[in-house]
């Protein structure tokens, strides 16, 4: 089974033939919503909208621990996280699709580990490579089958949100080595690693990061959403082909 976490621009999967929805209780509280089970092209998947069905949960308030815990109970073969980002690197222009390979975490105050109890030994998690290489490879195979162009690699800077960054902050992030900016990659990625899940992200570039692009003016959000909607069509196409090869 493939698990898909939908982000901004993807609160549901139109191609999904829904069989049922299930409320899951976890030791870490409530997930963002019920898990949606169904099939795409006769292959089973489970889907969770990270921000809730109505996109009402801001990035810093998402219960990432509950979300990942709920998904792992159903033993998915892979977990694919759909994220939207602002592009810093020149080739990451609005509408492009990228599969990041690294993360820099700038978040704070989020519940970021399952190993925070003092009644058991300290557990250290190897996070050298934050995304599963096999899951990333499957995304590239699916993109090829779907005739979609996907950029291989990039450093995903995860900021706290929900506000967007200043131009000065983007300059700093670029100096740190970041290629794109989003708000939901952490602690989602490390929690998946702690649970032993094969996890990768596919990112839709919704806009140029602040101070980047041909124009440095602030881009109206309605323009950003229009670009994101179009990019998500490509992401959905890739996911539809991914379910075919996920069982291989």
PDB file of C-alpha atoms in Angstrom:
ATOM      1  CA  UNK A   1       0.000   0.000   0.000  1.00  0.00           C
ATOM      2  CA  UNK A   2       1.135   3.508  -0.829  1.00  0.00           C
ATOM      3  CA  UNK A   3       0.527   6.312   1.675  1.00  0.00           C
ATOM      4  CA  UNK A   4       0.175   9.871   0.416  1.00  0.00           C
ATOM      5  CA  UNK A   5       0.250  12.969   2.615  1.00  0.00           C
ATOM      6  CA  UNK A   6      -1.385  15.860   0.792  1.00  0.00           C
ATOM      7  CA  UNK A   7      -0.327  19.428   1.466  1.00  0.00           C
ATOM      8  CA  UNK A   8      -1.375  22.863   0.260  1.00  0.00           C
ATOM      9  CA  UNK A   9      -3.028  22.459  -3.112  1.00  0.00           C
ATOM     10  CA  UNK A  10      -3.862  18.809  -2.496  1.00  0.00           C
ATOM     11  CA  UNK A  11      -6.454  18.281   0.220  1.00  0.00           C
ATOM     12  CA  UNK A  12      -8.000  15.423  -1.759  1.00  0.00           C
ATOM     13  CA  UNK A  13      -7.231  13.105  -4.667  1.00  0.00           C
ATOM     14  CA  UNK A  14      -9.850  13.348  -7.431  1.00  0.00           C
ATOM     15  CA  UNK A  15      -8.534  10.154  -9.022  1.00  0.00           C
ATOM     16  CA  UNK A  16      -9.058   8.135  -5.843  1.00  0.00           C
ATOM     17  CA  UNK A  17     -11.933   5.657  -5.756  1.00  0.00           C
ATOM     18  CA  UNK A  18     -12.757   5.942  -2.061  1.00  0.00           C
ATOM     19  CA  UNK A  19     -13.735   2.769  -0.213  1.00  0.00           C
ATOM     20  CA  UNK A  20     -13.940   4.181   3.304  1.00  0.00           C
ATOM     21  CA  UNK A  21     -12.623   6.717   5.775  1.00  0.00           C
ATOM     22  CA  UNK A  22     -11.289   5.755   9.165  1.00  0.00           C
ATOM     23  CA  UNK A  23     -10.747   7.774  12.321  1.00  0.00           C
ATOM     24  CA  UNK A  24      -7.538   6.617  14.001  1.00  0.00           C
ATOM     25  CA  UNK A  25      -6.677   7.232  17.644  1.00  0.00           C
ATOM     26  CA  UNK A  26      -3.015   7.550  18.531  1.00  0.00           C
ATOM     27  CA  UNK A  27      -0.994   7.936  21.743  1.00  0.00           C
ATOM     28  CA  UNK A  28      -0.068  11.392  20.428  1.00  0.00           C
ATOM     29  CA  UNK A  29      -3.530  12.803  19.943  1.00  0.00           C
ATOM     30  CA  UNK A  30      -5.680  13.320  16.875  1.00  0.00           C
ATOM     31  CA  UNK A  31      -4.295  13.231  13.317  1.00  0.00           C
ATOM     32  CA  UNK A  32      -5.215  16.042  10.939  1.00  0.00           C
ATOM     33  CA  UNK A  33      -8.321  14.107   9.940  1.00  0.00           C
ATOM     34  CA  UNK A  34      -9.646  10.659   9.105  1.00  0.00           C
ATOM     35  CA  UNK A  35      -7.502   8.475   6.871  1.00  0.00           C
ATOM     36  CA  UNK A  36      -9.036   7.997   3.437  1.00  0.00           C
ATOM     37  CA  UNK A  37      -8.679   4.534   1.916  1.00  0.00           C
ATOM     38  CA  UNK A  38      -9.327   3.600  -1.671  1.00  0.00           C
ATOM     39  CA  UNK A  39      -7.824   2.643  -4.996  1.00  0.00           C
ATOM     40  CA  UNK A  40      -6.115   4.385  -7.875  1.00  0.00           C
ATOM     41  CA  UNK A  41      -5.982   2.217 -10.994  1.00  0.00           C
ATOM     42  CA  UNK A  42      -6.898  -0.806  -8.836  1.00  0.00           C
ATOM     43  CA  UNK A  43      -3.990  -0.228  -6.453  1.00  0.00           C
ATOM     44  CA  UNK A  44      -4.688   0.456  -2.789  1.00  0.00           C
ATOM     45  CA  UNK A  45      -3.617   3.689  -1.167  1.00  0.00           C
ATOM     46  CA  UNK A  46      -4.231   5.599   2.023  1.00  0.00           C
ATOM     47  CA  UNK A  47      -4.446   9.379   1.915  1.00  0.00           C
ATOM     48  CA  UNK A  48      -4.186  12.006   4.640  1.00  0.00           C
ATOM     49  CA  UNK A  49      -4.643  15.754   4.190  1.00  0.00           C
ATOM     50  CA  UNK A  50      -1.890  17.294   6.313  1.00  0.00           C
ATOM     51  CA  UNK A  51      -3.756  20.554   6.898  1.00  0.00           C
ATOM     52  CA  UNK A  52      -7.151  18.934   7.367  1.00  0.00           C
ATOM     53  CA  UNK A  53      -9.910  18.458   4.811  1.00  0.00           C
ATOM     54  CA  UNK A  54     -10.755  22.163   4.772  1.00  0.00           C
ATOM     55  CA  UNK A  55      -7.108  23.268   4.882  1.00  0.00           C
ATOM     56  CA  UNK A  56      -7.611  24.824   8.321  1.00  0.00           C
ATOM     57  CA  UNK A  57      -4.534  23.607  10.230  1.00  0.00           C
ATOM     58  CA  UNK A  58      -1.491  25.902   9.871  1.00  0.00           C
ATOM     59  CA  UNK A  59       1.961  24.309   9.440  1.00  0.00           C
ATOM     60  CA  UNK A  60       3.156  24.934  12.990  1.00  0.00           C
ATOM     61  CA  UNK A  61      -0.032  23.426  14.466  1.00  0.00           C
ATOM     62  CA  UNK A  62      -0.075  20.166  12.481  1.00  0.00           C
ATOM     63  CA  UNK A  63       0.096  17.111  14.765  1.00  0.00           C
ATOM     64  CA  UNK A  64       2.906  15.479  12.813  1.00  0.00           C
ATOM     65  CA  UNK A  65       3.441  12.735  15.391  1.00  0.00           C
ATOM     66  CA  UNK A  66      -0.189  11.637  15.251  1.00  0.00           C
ATOM     67  CA  UNK A  67      -0.234  11.776  11.444  1.00  0.00           C
ATOM     68  CA  UNK A  68       2.813   9.571  10.939  1.00  0.00           C
ATOM     69  CA  UNK A  69       1.833   7.211  13.746  1.00  0.00           C
ATOM     70  CA  UNK A  70      -1.627   6.713  12.244  1.00  0.00           C
ATOM     71  CA  UNK A  71      -0.182   5.949   8.804  1.00  0.00           C
ATOM     72  CA  UNK A  72       2.458   3.541  10.050  1.00  0.00           C
ATOM     73  CA  UNK A  73      -0.211   1.391  11.741  1.00  0.00           C
ATOM     74  CA  UNK A  74      -1.287   0.265   8.253  1.00  0.00           C
ATOM     75  CA  UNK A  75       2.263  -0.675   7.207  1.00  0.00           C
ATOM     76  CA  UNK A  76       2.511   1.304   3.947  1.00  0.00           C
ATOM     77  CA  UNK A  77       5.274   0.267   1.589  1.00  0.00           C
ATOM     78  CA  UNK A  78       6.141   3.901   0.976  1.00  0.00           C
ATOM     79  CA  UNK A  79       5.021   7.320   2.207  1.00  0.00           C
ATOM     80  CA  UNK A  80       5.048  10.179  -0.277  1.00  0.00           C
ATOM     81  CA  UNK A  81       4.656  13.692   1.096  1.00  0.00           C
ATOM     82  CA  UNK A  82       3.317  16.369  -1.242  1.00  0.00           C
ATOM     83  CA  UNK A  83       4.623  19.828  -0.349  1.00  0.00           C
ATOM     84  CA  UNK A  84       4.522  23.297  -1.868  1.00  0.00           C
ATOM     85  CA  UNK A  85       7.632  25.469  -1.798  1.00  0.00           C
ATOM     86  CA  UNK A  86       9.038  28.805  -2.829  1.00  0.00           C
ATOM     87  CA  UNK A  87      12.005  28.573  -5.162  1.00  0.00           C
ATOM     88  CA  UNK A  88      15.338  30.142  -4.254  1.00  0.00           C
ATOM     89  CA  UNK A  89      17.569  28.434  -6.809  1.00  0.00           C
ATOM     90  CA  UNK A  90      17.221  29.999 -10.261  1.00  0.00           C
ATOM     91  CA  UNK A  91      15.978  26.828 -11.975  1.00  0.00           C
ATOM     92  CA  UNK A  92      13.265  26.274  -9.366  1.00  0.00           C
ATOM     93  CA  UNK A  93      10.792  28.629 -10.966  1.00  0.00           C
ATOM     94  CA  UNK A  94       7.032  28.635 -10.340  1.00  0.00           C
ATOM     95  CA  UNK A  95       5.322  25.550 -11.710  1.00  0.00           C
ATOM     96  CA  UNK A  96       8.392  23.298 -11.559  1.00  0.00           C
ATOM     97  CA  UNK A  97       8.323  19.946  -9.748  1.00  0.00           C
ATOM     98  CA  UNK A  98      11.310  18.884  -7.645  1.00  0.00           C
ATOM     99  CA  UNK A  99      12.213  15.897  -5.493  1.00  0.00           C
ATOM    100  CA  UNK A 100      14.404  17.294  -2.682  1.00  0.00           C
ATOM    101  CA  UNK A 101      17.256  15.253  -1.267  1.00  0.00           C
ATOM    102  CA  UNK A 102      18.253  17.315   1.787  1.00  0.00           C
ATOM    103  CA  UNK A 103      16.662  19.371   4.566  1.00  0.00           C
ATOM    104  CA  UNK A 104      17.662  22.250   6.809  1.00  0.00           C
ATOM    105  CA  UNK A 105      15.327  22.648   9.771  1.00  0.00           C
ATOM    106  CA  UNK A 106      14.511  26.174  10.986  1.00  0.00           C
ATOM    107  CA  UNK A 107      11.357  25.257  12.886  1.00  0.00           C
ATOM    108  CA  UNK A 108      10.911  25.569  16.643  1.00  0.00           C
ATOM    109  CA  UNK A 109       8.456  24.502  19.303  1.00  0.00           C
ATOM    110  CA  UNK A 110       7.130  21.526  17.337  1.00  0.00           C
ATOM    111  CA  UNK A 111       6.855  18.027  18.773  1.00  0.00           C
ATOM    112  CA  UNK A 112       9.733  16.565  16.774  1.00  0.00           C
ATOM    113  CA  UNK A 113      10.418  13.070  18.146  1.00  0.00           C
ATOM    114  CA  UNK A 114       8.789   9.936  19.497  1.00  0.00           C
ATOM    115  CA  UNK A 115      11.740   9.450  21.859  1.00  0.00           C
ATOM    116  CA  UNK A 116      11.107  12.177  24.398  1.00  0.00           C
ATOM    117  CA  UNK A 117      10.165  10.031  27.372  1.00  0.00           C
ATOM    118  CA  UNK A 118      12.670   9.627  30.184  1.00  0.00           C
ATOM    119  CA  UNK A 119      11.591   6.082  31.019  1.00  0.00           C
ATOM    120  CA  UNK A 120      13.595   4.490  28.205  1.00  0.00           C
ATOM    121  CA  UNK A 121      17.139   4.766  26.795  1.00  0.00           C
ATOM    122  CA  UNK A 122      18.052   7.693  24.560  1.00  0.00           C
ATOM    123  CA  UNK A 123      17.670   6.819  20.880  1.00  0.00           C
ATOM    124  CA  UNK A 124      19.780   8.557  18.247  1.00  0.00           C
ATOM    125  CA  UNK A 125      18.418   8.619  14.695  1.00  0.00           C
ATOM    126  CA  UNK A 126      20.743   8.689  11.692  1.00  0.00           C
ATOM    127  CA  UNK A 127      19.392  11.515   9.560  1.00  0.00           C
ATOM    128  CA  UNK A 128      22.361  12.037   7.238  1.00  0.00           C
ATOM    129  CA  UNK A 129      20.121  11.463   4.243  1.00  0.00           C
ATOM    130  CA  UNK A 130      16.619  12.526   5.310  1.00  0.00           C
ATOM    131  CA  UNK A 131      14.723  11.015   2.373  1.00  0.00           C
ATOM    132  CA  UNK A 132      14.582   7.350   1.412  1.00  0.00           C
ATOM    133  CA  UNK A 133      16.652   6.863  -1.752  1.00  0.00           C
ATOM    134  CA  UNK A 134      14.434   4.020  -2.940  1.00  0.00           C
ATOM    135  CA  UNK A 135      11.264   6.091  -2.544  1.00  0.00           C
ATOM    136  CA  UNK A 136      12.921   8.930  -4.474  1.00  0.00           C
ATOM    137  CA  UNK A 137      13.881   6.522  -7.257  1.00  0.00           C
ATOM    138  CA  UNK A 138      10.283   5.373  -7.535  1.00  0.00           C
ATOM    139  CA  UNK A 139       9.153   8.975  -7.920  1.00  0.00           C
ATOM    140  CA  UNK A 140      11.550   9.455 -10.815  1.00  0.00           C
ATOM    141  CA  UNK A 141      10.369   6.230 -12.462  1.00  0.00           C
ATOM    142  CA  UNK A 142       6.761   7.331 -12.069  1.00  0.00           C
ATOM    143  CA  UNK A 143       7.529  10.773 -13.504  1.00  0.00           C
ATOM    144  CA  UNK A 144       9.114   9.161 -16.557  1.00  0.00           C
ATOM    145  CA  UNK A 145       6.070   6.955 -17.087  1.00  0.00           C
ATOM    146  CA  UNK A 146       3.832  10.003 -16.703  1.00  0.00           C
ATOM    147  CA  UNK A 147       5.924  12.095 -19.133  1.00  0.00           C
ATOM    148  CA  UNK A 148       6.428  14.719 -16.448  1.00  0.00           C
ATOM    149  CA  UNK A 149       9.657  16.671 -15.955  1.00  0.00           C
ATOM    150  CA  UNK A 150      10.999  16.441 -12.420  1.00  0.00           C
ATOM    151  CA  UNK A 151      14.110  18.134 -11.031  1.00  0.00           C
ATOM    152  CA  UNK A 152      16.379  15.774  -9.121  1.00  0.00           C
ATOM    153  CA  UNK A 153      17.615  17.135  -5.816  1.00  0.00           C
ATOM    154  CA  UNK A 154      17.622  20.295  -3.798  1.00  0.00           C
ATOM    155  CA  UNK A 155      17.951  21.482  -0.214  1.00  0.00           C
ATOM    156  CA  UNK A 156      14.586  22.103   1.394  1.00  0.00           C
ATOM    157  CA  UNK A 157      14.637  24.780   4.100  1.00  0.00           C
ATOM    158  CA  UNK A 158      11.747  24.268   6.516  1.00  0.00           C
ATOM    159  CA  UNK A 159      10.587  27.466   8.199  1.00  0.00           C
ATOM    160  CA  UNK A 160       8.085  27.923  10.985  1.00  0.00           C
ATOM    161  CA  UNK A 161       5.290  29.748   9.171  1.00  0.00           C
ATOM    162  CA  UNK A 162       2.567  30.545   8.704  1.00  0.00           C
ATOM    163  CA  UNK A 163       3.992  33.879   7.556  1.00  0.00           C
ATOM    164  CA  UNK A 164       6.195  34.000   4.493  1.00  0.00           C
ATOM    165  CA  UNK A 165       9.857  35.015   4.710  1.00  0.00           C
ATOM    166  CA  UNK A 166      11.449  38.415   4.307  1.00  0.00           C
ATOM    167  CA  UNK A 167      13.889  39.036   1.467  1.00  0.00           C
ATOM    168  CA  UNK A 168      16.708  39.255   4.029  1.00  0.00           C
ATOM    169  CA  UNK A 169      15.736  35.872   5.479  1.00  0.00           C
ATOM    170  CA  UNK A 170      15.770  34.331   1.999  1.00  0.00           C
ATOM    171  CA  UNK A 171      19.263  35.752   1.474  1.00  0.00           C
ATOM    172  CA  UNK A 172      20.378  34.084   4.686  1.00  0.00           C
ATOM    173  CA  UNK A 173      18.768  30.776   3.750  1.00  0.00           C
ATOM    174  CA  UNK A 174      20.493  30.862   0.382  1.00  0.00           C
ATOM    175  CA  UNK A 175      23.839  31.462   2.094  1.00  0.00           C
ATOM    176  CA  UNK A 176      23.074  28.435   4.282  1.00  0.00           C
ATOM    177  CA  UNK A 177      22.721  26.340   1.127  1.00  0.00           C
ATOM    178  CA  UNK A 178      18.937  26.209   0.783  1.00  0.00           C
ATOM    179  CA  UNK A 179      17.396  25.845  -2.683  1.00  0.00           C
ATOM    180  CA  UNK A 180      13.709  26.035  -1.729  1.00  0.00           C
ATOM    181  CA  UNK A 181      11.552  27.039   1.229  1.00  0.00           C
ATOM    182  CA  UNK A 182       8.538  25.322   2.734  1.00  0.00           C
ATOM    183  CA  UNK A 183       6.900  24.910   6.114  1.00  0.00           C
ATOM    184  CA  UNK A 184       5.979  21.234   6.569  1.00  0.00           C
ATOM    185  CA  UNK A 185       8.999  19.038   5.830  1.00  0.00           C
ATOM    186  CA  UNK A 186      10.011  18.905   9.475  1.00  0.00           C
ATOM    187  CA  UNK A 187       9.458  17.190  11.790  1.00  0.00           C
ATOM    188  CA  UNK A 188       7.517  15.020   9.345  1.00  0.00           C
ATOM    189  CA  UNK A 189      10.616  13.558   7.707  1.00  0.00           C
ATOM    190  CA  UNK A 190      12.439  12.668  10.915  1.00  0.00           C
ATOM    191  CA  UNK A 191       9.319  11.152  12.488  1.00  0.00           C
ATOM    192  CA  UNK A 192       8.969   8.926   9.434  1.00  0.00           C
ATOM    193  CA  UNK A 193      12.594   7.871   9.881  1.00  0.00           C
ATOM    194  CA  UNK A 194      12.045   7.082  13.567  1.00  0.00           C
ATOM    195  CA  UNK A 195       9.162   4.801  12.563  1.00  0.00           C
ATOM    196  CA  UNK A 196      11.235   3.089   9.873  1.00  0.00           C
ATOM    197  CA  UNK A 197       9.029   4.348   7.036  1.00  0.00           C
ATOM    198  CA  UNK A 198      10.254   4.723   3.472  1.00  0.00           C
ATOM    199  CA  UNK A 199       9.529   8.425   3.053  1.00  0.00           C
ATOM    200  CA  UNK A 200      10.172  10.944   0.280  1.00  0.00           C
ATOM    201  CA  UNK A 201       8.757  14.315  -0.706  1.00  0.00           C
ATOM    202  CA  UNK A 202       7.632  15.716  -4.016  1.00  0.00           C
ATOM    203  CA  UNK A 203       7.556  19.502  -4.103  1.00  0.00           C
ATOM    204  CA  UNK A 204       5.585  21.826  -6.338  1.00  0.00           C
ATOM    205  CA  UNK A 205       7.187  25.250  -6.699  1.00  0.00           C
ATOM    206  CA  UNK A 206       4.349  27.715  -6.142  1.00  0.00           C
ATOM    207  CA  UNK A 207       6.301  30.968  -6.311  1.00  0.00           C
ATOM    208  CA  UNK A 208       9.702  32.608  -6.259  1.00  0.00           C
ATOM    209  CA  UNK A 209      10.958  33.116  -2.715  1.00  0.00           C
ATOM    210  CA  UNK A 210      10.906  36.720  -1.473  1.00  0.00           C
ATOM    211  CA  UNK A 211      13.244  38.934  -3.483  1.00  0.00           C
ATOM    212  CA  UNK A 212      13.782  36.322  -6.199  1.00  0.00           C
ATOM    213  CA  UNK A 213      12.620  36.035  -9.782  1.00  0.00           C
ATOM    214  CA  UNK A 214      12.365  38.512 -12.617  1.00  0.00           C
ATOM    215  CA  UNK A 215      10.283  40.800 -10.450  1.00  0.00           C
ATOM    216  CA  UNK A 216      10.938  41.406  -6.786  1.00  0.00           C
ATOM    217  CA  UNK A 217       7.440  42.645  -6.118  1.00  0.00           C
ATOM    218  CA  UNK A 218       5.221  40.747  -3.734  1.00  0.00           C
ATOM    219  CA  UNK A 219       3.189  38.231  -5.732  1.00  0.00           C
ATOM    220  CA  UNK A 220      -0.586  38.253  -5.056  1.00  0.00           C
ATOM    221  CA  UNK A 221      -1.641  35.026  -3.365  1.00  0.00           C
ATOM    222  CA  UNK A 222      -4.295  34.368  -5.999  1.00  0.00           C
ATOM    223  CA  UNK A 223      -1.495  34.145  -8.582  1.00  0.00           C
ATOM    224  CA  UNK A 224       0.441  31.770  -6.353  1.00  0.00           C
ATOM    225  CA  UNK A 225      -2.594  29.520  -5.924  1.00  0.00           C
ATOM    226  CA  UNK A 226      -3.208  29.479  -9.678  1.00  0.00           C
ATOM    227  CA  UNK A 227       0.365  28.311 -10.317  1.00  0.00           C
ATOM    228  CA  UNK A 228       0.102  25.761  -7.519  1.00  0.00           C
ATOM    229  CA  UNK A 229      -3.138  24.310  -8.885  1.00  0.00           C
ATOM    230  CA  UNK A 230      -1.502  23.794 -12.272  1.00  0.00           C
ATOM    231  CA  UNK A 231       1.618  22.222 -10.757  1.00  0.00           C
ATOM    232  CA  UNK A 232      -0.506  19.870  -8.672  1.00  0.00           C
ATOM    233  CA  UNK A 233      -1.991  18.472 -11.881  1.00  0.00           C
ATOM    234  CA  UNK A 234       1.494  17.214 -12.723  1.00  0.00           C
ATOM    235  CA  UNK A 235       2.002  15.894  -9.197  1.00  0.00           C
ATOM    236  CA  UNK A 236      -1.276  13.981  -9.348  1.00  0.00           C
ATOM    237  CA  UNK A 237      -0.276  12.526 -12.704  1.00  0.00           C
ATOM    238  CA  UNK A 238       2.989  11.301 -11.190  1.00  0.00           C
ATOM    239  CA  UNK A 239       1.210   9.801  -8.184  1.00  0.00           C
ATOM    240  CA  UNK A 240      -1.258   7.968 -10.426  1.00  0.00           C
ATOM    241  CA  UNK A 241       1.676   6.295 -12.158  1.00  0.00           C
ATOM    242  CA  UNK A 242       3.513   5.716  -8.879  1.00  0.00           C
ATOM    243  CA  UNK A 243       0.772   3.477  -7.534  1.00  0.00           C
ATOM    244  CA  UNK A 244       1.287   1.168 -10.506  1.00  0.00           C
ATOM    245  CA  UNK A 245       4.959   0.535  -9.740  1.00  0.00           C
ATOM    246  CA  UNK A 246       4.764   0.836  -5.932  1.00  0.00           C
ATOM    247  CA  UNK A 247       3.870  -2.852  -5.578  1.00  0.00           C
ATOM    248  CA  UNK A 248       6.908  -3.985  -7.582  1.00  0.00           C
TER     249      UNK A 248
END
